[in-house]
Every structure is written in C-alpha cells, then in structure tokens.
Amino acid sequence: MMGLLEACGSAVHRLSPGTMSNQPVHSTKRVLCVGLCTLDIVQLVNTYPIEDSDQKCLESRWQRGGNASNNCSVLSQLGQNCEFYGTLCKENHFSFLAEDFNKYGIITENCVYHSNCETPTSTVILSLDSGSRTIVHSNPSLPELKFDEFKRLNLKNYSWVHFEGRNEKEVMLMMEYVEHWNSMYNKDASNPPITISLDLEKPRSMLLDLLPYADVIFIGKDFAKSRNCTNMSETLKNIAKDTKIGATIICAWSDRGAMARGPDGVTVQSPAFPPRQIIDTLGAGDTFCATVICFLSRGKSLQESISFGCQIAGAKVGQKGFSNISSTLEKNNL
C-alpha cells in the first residue's frame, strides 16, 4: 500500500486548504461539517486525580473543539476545501475561536451567530498514565442549529455534507432536504449528488431515526455498546438493519482498529496504528472520520480509506492537539 504522504500529495505538510492532489472533477466544492464548536480547556496530568484532591497539572491549554469543528481541522490539513456550519456565540471567547478557524483556513461564512449566550465549553482531563481522556461538557445557553437556518445554504457549493448525530429532529429535516436536493438537481455525472454522512457517537437511541438518510455512517464505540454490541462485526450487522440499501457503514473501535461494510456488502478491516507514545487521545475519532471522508471523496477504496483513517488517527494520538498532524505523519514515516 502506498504511503500516506504519497496518497495525500507532497503539499500535505503545509497548514493550508485546497492543496491535496488527486482531486476529482468537483474538488472545488466543499465538504460541509454540520455540528458543534466548543472551547476545550485541556489539562494534562500524570494520573487521573482522586476525587476531592488537589493536584497540579503538567500542562494546560485552550483549543477549539467539538466534533464537526475538529473534523474541519483535520480535513483542512489534508488539503480539503471545507466549511464548518453551526451556531457561535458572539460574546465570550468568540475571537479565540474565530482566529483559530482562520488559522486553519476553515470557511465559517454561513455560521449562525447569537448574542446574550455562552460558548459551550468542555473541560478535558488527559491522563498520561492510562491514556484516558475525561470530558465534562457544558452548554447552558447557545441554541442548536435549526433547519430553517440550514435551508439558507446554497447546496451547489458542496460535494459532501457530514452531520454530527445530535439534535435529531432538526438534523433529520436537514438530511431530508439534502436528499431532496439531490433528487431534484443532481441529474448527471458532471453534477454528482452530494454525499451525506453521519457520525453516531452519543448513545441516544433516537439517533437511529437518522440512519435511512445517510450514504456513509460512522458508528462510535459508545453508540455501538448502547446497542449491546461487543465488537465491530456485531455493530455492522446491527446497524445494517436500519440503513438504506447501499449505505456504507464504518465502525472504529480504538485499539482494535476499524471495520467497514461497503455498498456491495463486502466487509473490510484495518488494524490500529498506535504511536510510540500516547500523548493526546482527544479527537482521535474525529480525526478518523475526517480522514475517511477525505479519501473516500477522492475515489479511494473503502479498504484504503479506513486504513489511512486508522494511521492518521494513530499519529494524532501521538501528539498534542491537531495543529501538527501532517508533520507528525512525516516524523513517523507514514
């Protein structure tokens, strides 16, 4: 199998969008990631603290977070023209988040802005000893994205729309809208249909209602366990019952790698690619999803795409944050 740098193109080491090679005819179109943006307050500790104790951290930092936001951070570094679409608070921490989006070249021109509310925050404790990441999330007042706001988008700008599995009633309407647009306006090979993907991470049974609208479905370990699945093959069989015909189902299971079933019903699998040292597991799943989307959108096989996803997710676990993913790939000779 070719190396990641060869597959991505020689420009992958630069933090700039739109430079990846081997792009399809509609590559000027964007990948749209719909979901949440948070302020992550990350604290690195040697061991997870005992309750009611006082412990110094090794390092503390702020970073932009949220699944869809993280997806864009990775897509941009792989040279993909991408856009984050969600709600943002115009008051506290807005300038920090806006500057970080801009640093990565992520488009945010269509975001919905709210006043008199608070930015969602996630307090994250990373344990060096166990490699665990513990997240305490807060969103006291920022409204979720609504379908009426989604309808304002010009869908001609997009080749792929990726949805976080959340706010299921509104997201279902959005997915139906894209599906309807495909049936109305995408009639020939020169104007291919928009691919709809879905990330199911949170263990909420109501999210199953979104499955029939997705072409590509990412199933997280926590969601799979909520369906009483104990491994990846069980998960693929369980989820397939609720998807539309021809959907691609992908399940990543941390150190077990990933398994996927394509539209032809054939199952493929990839091992995990752990780094020499586990540094930061926060966002590894988002990294995997974004990488698979990027490679599938460029015509790579499902087998290649999940293998690249596991490799880049493994490289991300071996570094802090997202900003040096491409250089980490080179350092690890991937």
Tab-separated table of C-alpha atoms in Angstrom:
chain	number	residue	atom	x	y	z
A	1	MET	CA	0.000	0.000	0.000
A	2	MET	CA	1.264	3.458	-0.855
A	3	GLY	CA	2.449	5.737	1.950
A	4	LEU	CA	0.204	8.431	3.348
A	5	LEU	CA	2.336	11.280	2.089
A	6	GLU	CA	2.245	9.861	-1.410
A	7	ALA	CA	-1.507	9.366	-1.192
A	8	CYS	CA	-2.090	12.873	0.128
A	9	GLY	CA	0.311	14.611	-2.199
A	10	SER	CA	3.518	16.481	-1.475
A	11	ALA	CA	1.716	19.541	-0.106
A	12	VAL	CA	0.227	17.715	2.881
A	13	HIS	CA	2.815	19.118	5.298
A	14	ARG	CA	1.582	22.661	4.894
A	15	LEU	CA	-1.280	24.017	7.002
A	16	SER	CA	-3.303	25.292	4.063
A	17	PRO	CA	-6.547	24.111	2.494
A	18	GLY	CA	-7.219	23.041	-1.055
A	19	THR	CA	-3.756	21.710	-1.943
A	20	MET	CA	-4.297	17.961	-1.933
A	21	SER	CA	-3.540	16.093	-5.147
A	22	ASN	CA	-5.662	13.505	-6.986
A	23	GLN	CA	-8.809	15.574	-6.600
A	24	PRO	CA	-11.995	14.703	-8.527
A	25	VAL	CA	-13.672	16.951	-11.062
A	26	HIS	CA	-15.895	18.593	-8.426
A	27	SER	CA	-12.983	19.158	-5.992
A	28	THR	CA	-13.559	22.920	-5.889
A	29	LYS	CA	-16.717	22.147	-3.952
A	30	ARG	CA	-16.573	21.990	-0.170
A	31	VAL	CA	-17.029	19.339	2.449
A	32	LEU	CA	-19.540	20.818	4.894
A	33	CYS	CA	-19.368	19.680	8.535
A	34	VAL	CA	-22.545	20.435	10.491
A	35	GLY	CA	-22.428	20.365	14.270
A	36	LEU	CA	-20.954	21.951	17.360
A	37	CYS	CA	-17.969	24.145	18.114
A	38	THR	CA	-16.730	24.301	21.701
A	39	LEU	CA	-13.953	25.842	23.710
A	40	ASP	CA	-11.902	22.946	25.088
A	41	ILE	CA	-9.961	23.562	28.297
A	42	VAL	CA	-7.426	20.735	28.296
A	43	GLN	CA	-5.363	19.717	31.327
A	44	LEU	CA	-2.650	17.082	31.138
A	45	VAL	CA	-1.925	15.093	34.317
A	46	ASN	CA	0.311	12.156	35.192
A	47	THR	CA	-2.554	10.179	36.721
A	48	TYR	CA	-6.269	10.845	36.871
A	49	PRO	CA	-6.999	12.818	40.083
A	50	ILE	CA	-8.631	11.270	43.108
A	51	GLU	CA	-11.974	12.821	43.993
A	52	ASP	CA	-11.739	15.761	46.416
A	53	SER	CA	-7.963	16.029	45.947
A	54	ASP	CA	-5.649	18.886	44.957
A	55	GLN	CA	-3.301	18.086	42.094
A	56	LYS	CA	-1.076	20.095	39.776
A	57	CYS	CA	-1.345	19.512	36.061
A	58	LEU	CA	1.649	19.090	33.769
A	59	GLU	CA	0.188	21.358	31.125
A	60	SER	CA	-2.949	23.384	30.476
A	61	ARG	CA	-4.187	24.821	27.199
A	62	TRP	CA	-7.222	26.122	25.351
A	63	GLN	CA	-8.173	24.756	21.963
A	64	ARG	CA	-11.117	24.822	19.594
A	65	GLY	CA	-13.164	21.637	19.900
A	66	GLY	CA	-16.440	19.972	19.002
A	67	ASN	CA	-16.765	17.031	16.602
A	68	ALA	CA	-17.614	18.941	13.425
A	69	SER	CA	-15.091	21.646	14.266
A	70	ASN	CA	-12.375	19.011	14.783
A	71	ASN	CA	-13.345	17.276	11.543
A	72	CYS	CA	-12.624	20.522	9.712
A	73	SER	CA	-9.235	20.937	11.408
A	74	VAL	CA	-8.155	17.579	10.009
A	75	LEU	CA	-9.756	17.979	6.580
A	76	SER	CA	-8.006	21.304	6.102
A	77	GLN	CA	-4.593	19.804	6.848
A	78	LEU	CA	-5.268	17.067	4.301
A	79	GLY	CA	-5.835	19.783	1.723
A	80	GLN	CA	-9.620	19.568	1.620
A	81	ASN	CA	-11.700	22.664	0.976
A	82	CYS	CA	-14.028	22.537	3.989
A	83	GLU	CA	-16.597	24.566	5.895
A	84	PHE	CA	-17.859	24.438	9.462
A	85	TYR	CA	-21.556	25.154	9.844
A	86	GLY	CA	-23.103	25.639	13.254
A	87	THR	CA	-24.010	28.261	15.817
A	88	LEU	CA	-21.465	30.531	17.509
A	89	CYS	CA	-21.704	32.911	20.452
A	90	LYS	CA	-20.661	36.463	19.562
A	91	GLU	CA	-19.560	37.323	23.080
A	92	ASN	CA	-17.224	35.308	25.289
A	93	HIS	CA	-14.307	33.514	23.600
A	94	PHE	CA	-15.559	34.329	20.082
A	95	SER	CA	-12.322	35.979	18.960
A	96	PHE	CA	-10.250	32.975	20.089
A	97	LEU	CA	-12.425	30.526	18.142
A	98	ALA	CA	-12.674	32.763	15.065
A	99	GLU	CA	-8.906	33.259	14.912
A	100	ASP	CA	-8.341	29.518	15.188
A	101	PHE	CA	-10.780	28.744	12.380
A	102	ASN	CA	-8.945	31.319	10.285
A	103	LYS	CA	-5.539	29.790	11.123
A	104	TYR	CA	-6.657	26.528	9.574
A	105	GLY	CA	-8.299	28.161	6.562
A	106	ILE	CA	-11.701	26.773	7.539
A	107	ILE	CA	-14.693	28.547	5.994
A	108	THR	CA	-17.250	29.838	8.514
A	109	GLU	CA	-19.066	32.418	6.402
A	110	ASN	CA	-22.501	30.847	6.856
A	111	CYS	CA	-22.391	30.266	10.620
A	112	VAL	CA	-25.326	31.494	12.695
A	113	TYR	CA	-24.317	33.965	15.420
A	114	HIS	CA	-26.117	34.501	18.712
A	115	SER	CA	-25.807	37.186	21.380
A	116	ASN	CA	-26.560	37.060	25.097
A	117	CYS	CA	-25.451	33.464	25.478
A	118	GLU	CA	-22.370	31.476	26.420
A	119	THR	CA	-19.902	29.498	24.332
A	120	PRO	CA	-20.137	25.747	25.007
A	121	THR	CA	-17.116	24.543	26.955
A	122	SER	CA	-15.563	21.159	27.578
A	123	THR	CA	-13.168	20.602	30.455
A	124	VAL	CA	-10.873	17.764	29.413
A	125	ILE	CA	-8.510	15.791	31.674
A	126	LEU	CA	-5.852	13.794	29.814
A	127	SER	CA	-4.060	11.105	31.819
A	128	LEU	CA	-0.554	10.165	30.696
A	129	ASP	CA	-0.608	7.082	32.877
A	130	SER	CA	-3.679	5.450	31.313
A	131	GLY	CA	-4.073	7.394	28.076
A	132	SER	CA	-7.665	8.213	29.057
A	133	ARG	CA	-9.480	11.426	28.249
A	134	THR	CA	-12.317	12.534	30.539
A	135	ILE	CA	-14.674	15.246	29.293
A	136	VAL	CA	-17.114	17.384	31.263
A	137	HIS	CA	-19.243	19.350	28.805
A	138	SER	CA	-21.359	22.458	29.378
A	139	ASN	CA	-23.705	24.284	27.008
A	140	PRO	CA	-26.004	26.406	29.150
A	141	SER	CA	-27.473	28.741	26.536
A	142	LEU	CA	-26.190	28.528	22.936
A	143	PRO	CA	-29.053	27.377	20.669
A	144	GLU	CA	-28.545	24.428	18.333
A	145	LEU	CA	-28.668	24.916	14.561
A	146	LYS	CA	-32.194	24.891	13.114
A	147	PHE	CA	-33.491	23.507	9.824
A	148	ASP	CA	-34.769	26.941	8.762
A	149	GLU	CA	-31.189	28.203	9.061
A	150	PHE	CA	-29.796	25.239	7.130
A	151	LYS	CA	-32.142	25.993	4.208
A	152	ARG	CA	-30.307	29.277	3.624
A	153	LEU	CA	-27.264	27.418	2.301
A	154	ASN	CA	-26.554	27.167	-1.416
A	155	LEU	CA	-26.064	23.418	-1.744
A	156	LYS	CA	-24.353	23.846	-5.112
A	157	ASN	CA	-21.212	24.704	-3.127
A	158	TYR	CA	-20.879	21.237	-1.582
A	159	SER	CA	-19.848	17.756	-2.670
A	160	TRP	CA	-20.247	16.197	0.789
A	161	VAL	CA	-22.288	17.109	3.891
A	162	HIS	CA	-21.303	15.492	7.177
A	163	PHE	CA	-23.637	15.648	10.184
A	164	GLU	CA	-22.938	15.116	13.854
A	165	GLY	CA	-25.557	12.844	15.358
A	166	ARG	CA	-27.274	15.368	17.635
A	167	ASN	CA	-30.430	17.489	17.757
A	168	GLU	CA	-32.073	14.639	15.830
A	169	LYS	CA	-35.371	16.258	14.837
A	170	GLU	CA	-33.678	19.223	13.184
A	171	VAL	CA	-30.861	17.138	11.685
A	172	MET	CA	-33.388	14.751	10.132
A	173	LEU	CA	-35.026	17.668	8.330
A	174	MET	CA	-31.623	18.829	7.103
A	175	MET	CA	-30.737	15.371	5.789
A	176	GLU	CA	-34.113	15.062	4.064
A	177	TYR	CA	-33.513	18.462	2.470
A	178	VAL	CA	-30.155	17.402	1.012
A	179	GLU	CA	-31.674	14.131	-0.190
A	180	HIS	CA	-34.482	16.068	-1.913
A	181	TRP	CA	-31.988	18.469	-3.478
A	182	ASN	CA	-30.042	15.530	-4.880
A	183	SER	CA	-33.166	14.112	-6.492
A	184	MET	CA	-34.150	17.474	-7.979
A	185	TYR	CA	-30.891	18.991	-9.198
A	186	ASN	CA	-28.196	16.335	-9.499
A	187	LYS	CA	-29.050	14.517	-12.683
A	188	ASP	CA	-25.780	13.751	-14.455
A	189	ALA	CA	-22.121	12.842	-13.936
A	190	SER	CA	-20.970	16.433	-14.376
A	191	ASN	CA	-23.008	17.438	-11.329
A	192	PRO	CA	-22.822	14.410	-8.994
A	193	PRO	CA	-25.066	14.113	-5.940
A	194	ILE	CA	-23.970	15.345	-2.555
A	195	THR	CA	-22.786	12.521	-0.310
A	196	ILE	CA	-24.488	12.562	3.097
A	197	SER	CA	-22.553	11.168	6.057
A	198	LEU	CA	-23.474	10.784	9.701
A	199	ASP	CA	-21.409	10.366	12.867
A	200	LEU	CA	-23.199	8.459	15.635
A	201	GLU	CA	-21.200	8.796	18.831
A	202	LYS	CA	-23.568	9.656	21.665
A	203	PRO	CA	-25.551	6.648	22.985
A	204	ARG	CA	-29.004	8.015	22.121
A	205	SER	CA	-31.498	5.561	20.635
A	206	MET	CA	-33.438	8.320	18.852
A	207	LEU	CA	-30.433	8.908	16.604
A	208	LEU	CA	-31.291	5.643	14.839
A	209	ASP	CA	-34.028	7.588	13.032
A	210	LEU	CA	-31.296	9.390	11.068
A	211	LEU	CA	-29.796	6.230	9.567
A	212	PRO	CA	-32.061	5.893	6.487
A	213	TYR	CA	-30.876	9.268	5.171
A	214	ALA	CA	-27.112	8.681	5.262
A	215	ASP	CA	-24.895	7.317	2.494
A	216	VAL	CA	-21.923	6.866	4.832
A	217	ILE	CA	-22.351	6.136	8.540
A	218	PHE	CA	-19.676	6.284	11.241
A	219	ILE	CA	-20.509	4.304	14.386
A	220	GLY	CA	-18.570	5.086	17.562
A	221	LYS	CA	-17.781	2.516	20.217
A	222	ASP	CA	-20.035	4.117	22.844
A	223	PHE	CA	-23.009	4.129	20.479
A	224	ALA	CA	-22.305	0.518	19.499
A	225	LYS	CA	-22.196	-0.573	23.137
A	226	SER	CA	-25.529	1.142	23.744
A	227	ARG	CA	-26.892	-1.240	21.087
A	228	ASN	CA	-25.472	-4.180	23.081
A	229	CYS	CA	-22.723	-4.740	20.536
A	230	THR	CA	-19.401	-6.009	21.872
A	231	ASN	CA	-17.293	-5.803	18.713
A	232	MET	CA	-17.150	-4.245	15.264
A	233	SER	CA	-18.677	-7.114	13.287
A	234	GLU	CA	-21.694	-7.219	15.595
A	235	THR	CA	-22.055	-3.472	15.158
A	236	LEU	CA	-22.084	-3.623	11.351
A	237	LYS	CA	-24.768	-6.325	11.379
A	238	ASN	CA	-26.853	-4.479	13.972
A	239	ILE	CA	-26.757	-1.106	12.230
A	240	ALA	CA	-27.311	-2.535	8.728
A	241	LYS	CA	-30.891	-3.396	9.684
A	242	ASP	CA	-31.773	0.310	9.923
A	243	THR	CA	-29.854	1.804	6.984
A	244	LYS	CA	-30.919	2.369	3.416
A	245	ILE	CA	-29.823	-0.051	0.710
A	246	GLY	CA	-26.276	0.640	-0.447
A	247	ALA	CA	-25.160	2.600	2.614
A	248	THR	CA	-21.545	2.319	3.765
A	249	ILE	CA	-21.206	1.517	7.481
A	250	ILE	CA	-17.934	2.185	9.289
A	251	CYS	CA	-17.083	1.307	12.881
A	252	ALA	CA	-13.866	2.343	14.644
A	253	TRP	CA	-13.029	0.664	17.940
A	254	SER	CA	-9.952	2.447	19.384
A	255	ASP	CA	-7.063	-0.026	19.703
A	256	ARG	CA	-8.891	-2.672	17.651
A	257	GLY	CA	-8.786	-0.533	14.529
A	258	ALA	CA	-11.767	-0.227	12.214
A	259	MET	CA	-14.140	-2.359	10.172
A	260	ALA	CA	-16.481	-1.296	7.385
A	261	ARG	CA	-19.134	-2.713	5.099
A	262	GLY	CA	-19.467	-1.204	1.644
A	263	PRO	CA	-22.468	-0.802	-0.680
A	264	ASP	CA	-21.670	-4.218	-2.183
A	265	GLY	CA	-21.952	-5.890	1.228
A	266	VAL	CA	-18.240	-6.731	1.350
A	267	THR	CA	-16.575	-6.195	4.748
A	268	VAL	CA	-13.056	-4.758	5.059
A	269	GLN	CA	-10.920	-4.217	8.137
A	270	SER	CA	-7.843	-2.290	9.268
A	271	PRO	CA	-5.717	-2.702	12.380
A	272	ALA	CA	-4.973	0.222	14.657
A	273	PHE	CA	-1.665	2.061	14.278
A	274	PRO	CA	-0.728	3.168	17.808
A	275	PRO	CA	2.036	5.756	18.189
A	276	ARG	CA	5.269	5.122	20.055
A	277	GLN	CA	3.819	7.105	22.963
A	278	ILE	CA	0.209	8.036	23.692
A	279	ILE	CA	0.089	11.801	24.217
A	280	ASP	CA	-3.437	13.044	23.497
A	281	THR	CA	-6.424	10.844	22.596
A	282	LEU	CA	-8.849	13.784	22.439
A	283	GLY	CA	-10.345	13.972	18.955
A	284	ALA	CA	-8.905	10.689	17.653
A	285	GLY	CA	-12.347	9.578	16.488
A	286	ASP	CA	-12.959	12.920	14.771
A	287	THR	CA	-9.597	12.531	13.038
A	288	PHE	CA	-10.547	9.077	11.792
A	289	CYS	CA	-13.908	10.275	10.421
A	290	ALA	CA	-12.407	13.279	8.654
A	291	THR	CA	-9.631	11.236	7.066
A	292	VAL	CA	-12.029	8.584	5.759
A	293	ILE	CA	-14.310	11.285	4.327
A	294	CYS	CA	-11.345	12.929	2.634
A	295	PHE	CA	-10.073	9.752	0.989
A	296	LEU	CA	-13.491	8.384	0.012
A	297	SER	CA	-14.348	11.734	-1.589
A	298	ARG	CA	-11.227	11.373	-3.732
A	299	GLY	CA	-12.191	7.983	-5.030
A	300	LYS	CA	-10.031	5.808	-2.778
A	301	SER	CA	-11.345	2.362	-1.926
A	302	LEU	CA	-13.095	1.703	1.364
A	303	GLN	CA	-10.178	-0.510	2.426
A	304	GLU	CA	-7.615	2.211	1.707
A	305	SER	CA	-9.745	4.891	3.339
A	306	ILE	CA	-10.225	3.162	6.698
A	307	SER	CA	-6.559	2.135	6.761
A	308	PHE	CA	-5.464	5.729	6.169
A	309	GLY	CA	-8.009	6.808	8.799
A	310	CYS	CA	-6.504	4.474	11.380
A	311	GLN	CA	-2.967	5.572	10.538
A	312	ILE	CA	-3.693	9.294	10.781
A	313	ALA	CA	-5.777	8.835	13.946
A	314	GLY	CA	-2.850	6.907	15.442
A	315	ALA	CA	-0.463	9.690	14.517
A	316	LYS	CA	-2.807	12.250	16.099
A	317	VAL	CA	-2.837	10.286	19.388
A	318	GLY	CA	0.944	10.679	19.465
A	319	GLN	CA	0.830	14.491	19.512
A	320	LYS	CA	-0.864	17.397	21.287
A	321	GLY	CA	-3.914	18.843	19.596
A	322	PHE	CA	-4.435	18.974	15.839
A	323	SER	CA	-2.080	21.615	14.507
A	324	ASN	CA	0.850	19.364	13.598
A	325	ILE	CA	-0.862	16.262	12.231
A	326	SER	CA	0.906	16.393	8.878
A	327	SER	CA	4.357	16.873	10.398
A	328	THR	CA	3.625	14.015	12.803
A	329	LEU	CA	2.904	11.810	9.784
A	330	GLU	CA	6.317	12.627	8.354
A	331	LYS	CA	8.038	12.105	11.697
A	332	ASN	CA	6.537	8.631	11.958
A	333	ASN	CA	7.342	7.829	8.302
A	334	LEU	CA	3.685	7.267	7.443
